[in-house]
Steps between C-alpha positions, in 0.01 A plus 500: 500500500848430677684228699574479902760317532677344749892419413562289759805372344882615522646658103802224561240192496273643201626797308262429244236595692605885647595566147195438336341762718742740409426526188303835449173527411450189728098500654637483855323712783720351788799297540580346861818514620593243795835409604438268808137538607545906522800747413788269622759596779714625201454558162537251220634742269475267181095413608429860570682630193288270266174636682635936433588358141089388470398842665724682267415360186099482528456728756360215706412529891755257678351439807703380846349184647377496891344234686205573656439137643121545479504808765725303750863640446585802691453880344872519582607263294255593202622913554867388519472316120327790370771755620781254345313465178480914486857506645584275150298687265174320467233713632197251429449185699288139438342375828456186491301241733211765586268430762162521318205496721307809619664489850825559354389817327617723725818378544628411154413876437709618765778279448487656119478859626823449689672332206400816290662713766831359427491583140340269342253646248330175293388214676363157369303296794503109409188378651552201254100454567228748467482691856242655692333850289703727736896380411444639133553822589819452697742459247565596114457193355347166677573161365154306591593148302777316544466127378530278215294521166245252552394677838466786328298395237251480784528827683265778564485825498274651718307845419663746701854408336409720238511817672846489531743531156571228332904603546436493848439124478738206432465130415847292502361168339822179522465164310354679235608394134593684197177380325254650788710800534232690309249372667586596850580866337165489443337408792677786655388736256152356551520505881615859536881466533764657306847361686559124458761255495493176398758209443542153426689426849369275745392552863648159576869618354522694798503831331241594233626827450920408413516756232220555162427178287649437158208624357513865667486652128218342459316611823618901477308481120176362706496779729556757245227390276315652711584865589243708646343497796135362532225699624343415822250197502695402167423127502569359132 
């Protein structure tokens, strides 16, 4: 199992926090890189240094952050971030805001296709909620919960989840403390998902996701107690 997450915070206001997923041997599938709601109009060289010095180090996936404003902001803009992000060196991108009903299908898939044209090779699609059966074969990885611990306490997964890999699928999990870390590594685990992210930040700060929580080591041991991929239907 690995961590998705989203760095939504600049090196200068918590160093702390890009260095601790720098450290190799770090259980970190994805790392999102967002200057100012996309690529910026030019590059914050100290931001996107920390994010090459992550890649480097763990052979993490950085990946560029575009706005999809749930299907209504123009391919334009969405195809111009993507070619910035390449033009930068980041060749993987984290969609955020995904329009997730069946309707949308269509064109979330071609709004990815032309994204991929551009040069970008990975991409994570943040539904943030579990999306119509179609979306999960859009993108490489699909982050179907986004919420805070006791919410997802309560979640279900529904049968046809499992015929995708767990790696495919990705919980981020705020307000989540150091003593239920476990716990929510095992619900995933349970629930057919191998990336997750959780943290001890609140929704109401503003911004759950300002860099990993203090107890980061703590949460990479979690995910690497458990190693190898569970077969499909695995349940317990």
């Amino acid at each position: 199992m690995q961590a998705g997450i989203p760095m939504y915070v600049h090196p200068g206001i918590d160093a702390r926090s890009w260095a601790a997923l720098a450290t190799a041997g770090s259980p970190v599938r994805f790392v999102v890189l967002n200057q100012d709601n996309g690529p910026g109009a030019t590059e914050d060289t100290v931001l996107y240094d920390a994010a090459r010095a992550v890649r480097a180090s763990t052979d993490t996936r950085v990946c560029g952050y575009i706005d999809l404003d749930y299907g209504t902001r123009d391919d334009f803009f969405n195809v111009q971030d993507a070619e910035t992000w390449v033009a930068r060196g980041i060749d993987c991108a984290f969609l955020d805001q995904v329009p997730a009903t069946e309707a949308s299908v269509q064109a979330t898939a071609l709004s990815v296709m032309r994204i991929r044209a551009k040069g970008i090779k990975y991409v994570v699609m943040n539904y943030g909620v579990l999306p119509h059966a179609k979306h999960l074969g859009i993108g490489d990885v699909s982050v179907i919960f986004e919420g805070d611990m006791a919410t997802y306490r309560t979640m279900t997964m529904p049968a046809w989840t499992r015929e995708h890999a767990p790696e495919r699928l990705c919980h981020m999990v705020y307000e989540t403390s150091q003593a239920e870390v476990r716990e929510a590594v095992g619900l995933a685990r349970q629930r057919g998902v191998h990336t997750l992210f959780t943290t001890d930040r609140t929704y109401a700060s503003g911004n759950p996701w300002a860099g990993v929580p203090l107890y980061w080591a703590d949460e990479a041991k979690a995910l690497q107690t458990y190693p190898n991929r569970p077969a499909p239907g695995w349940s317990s």
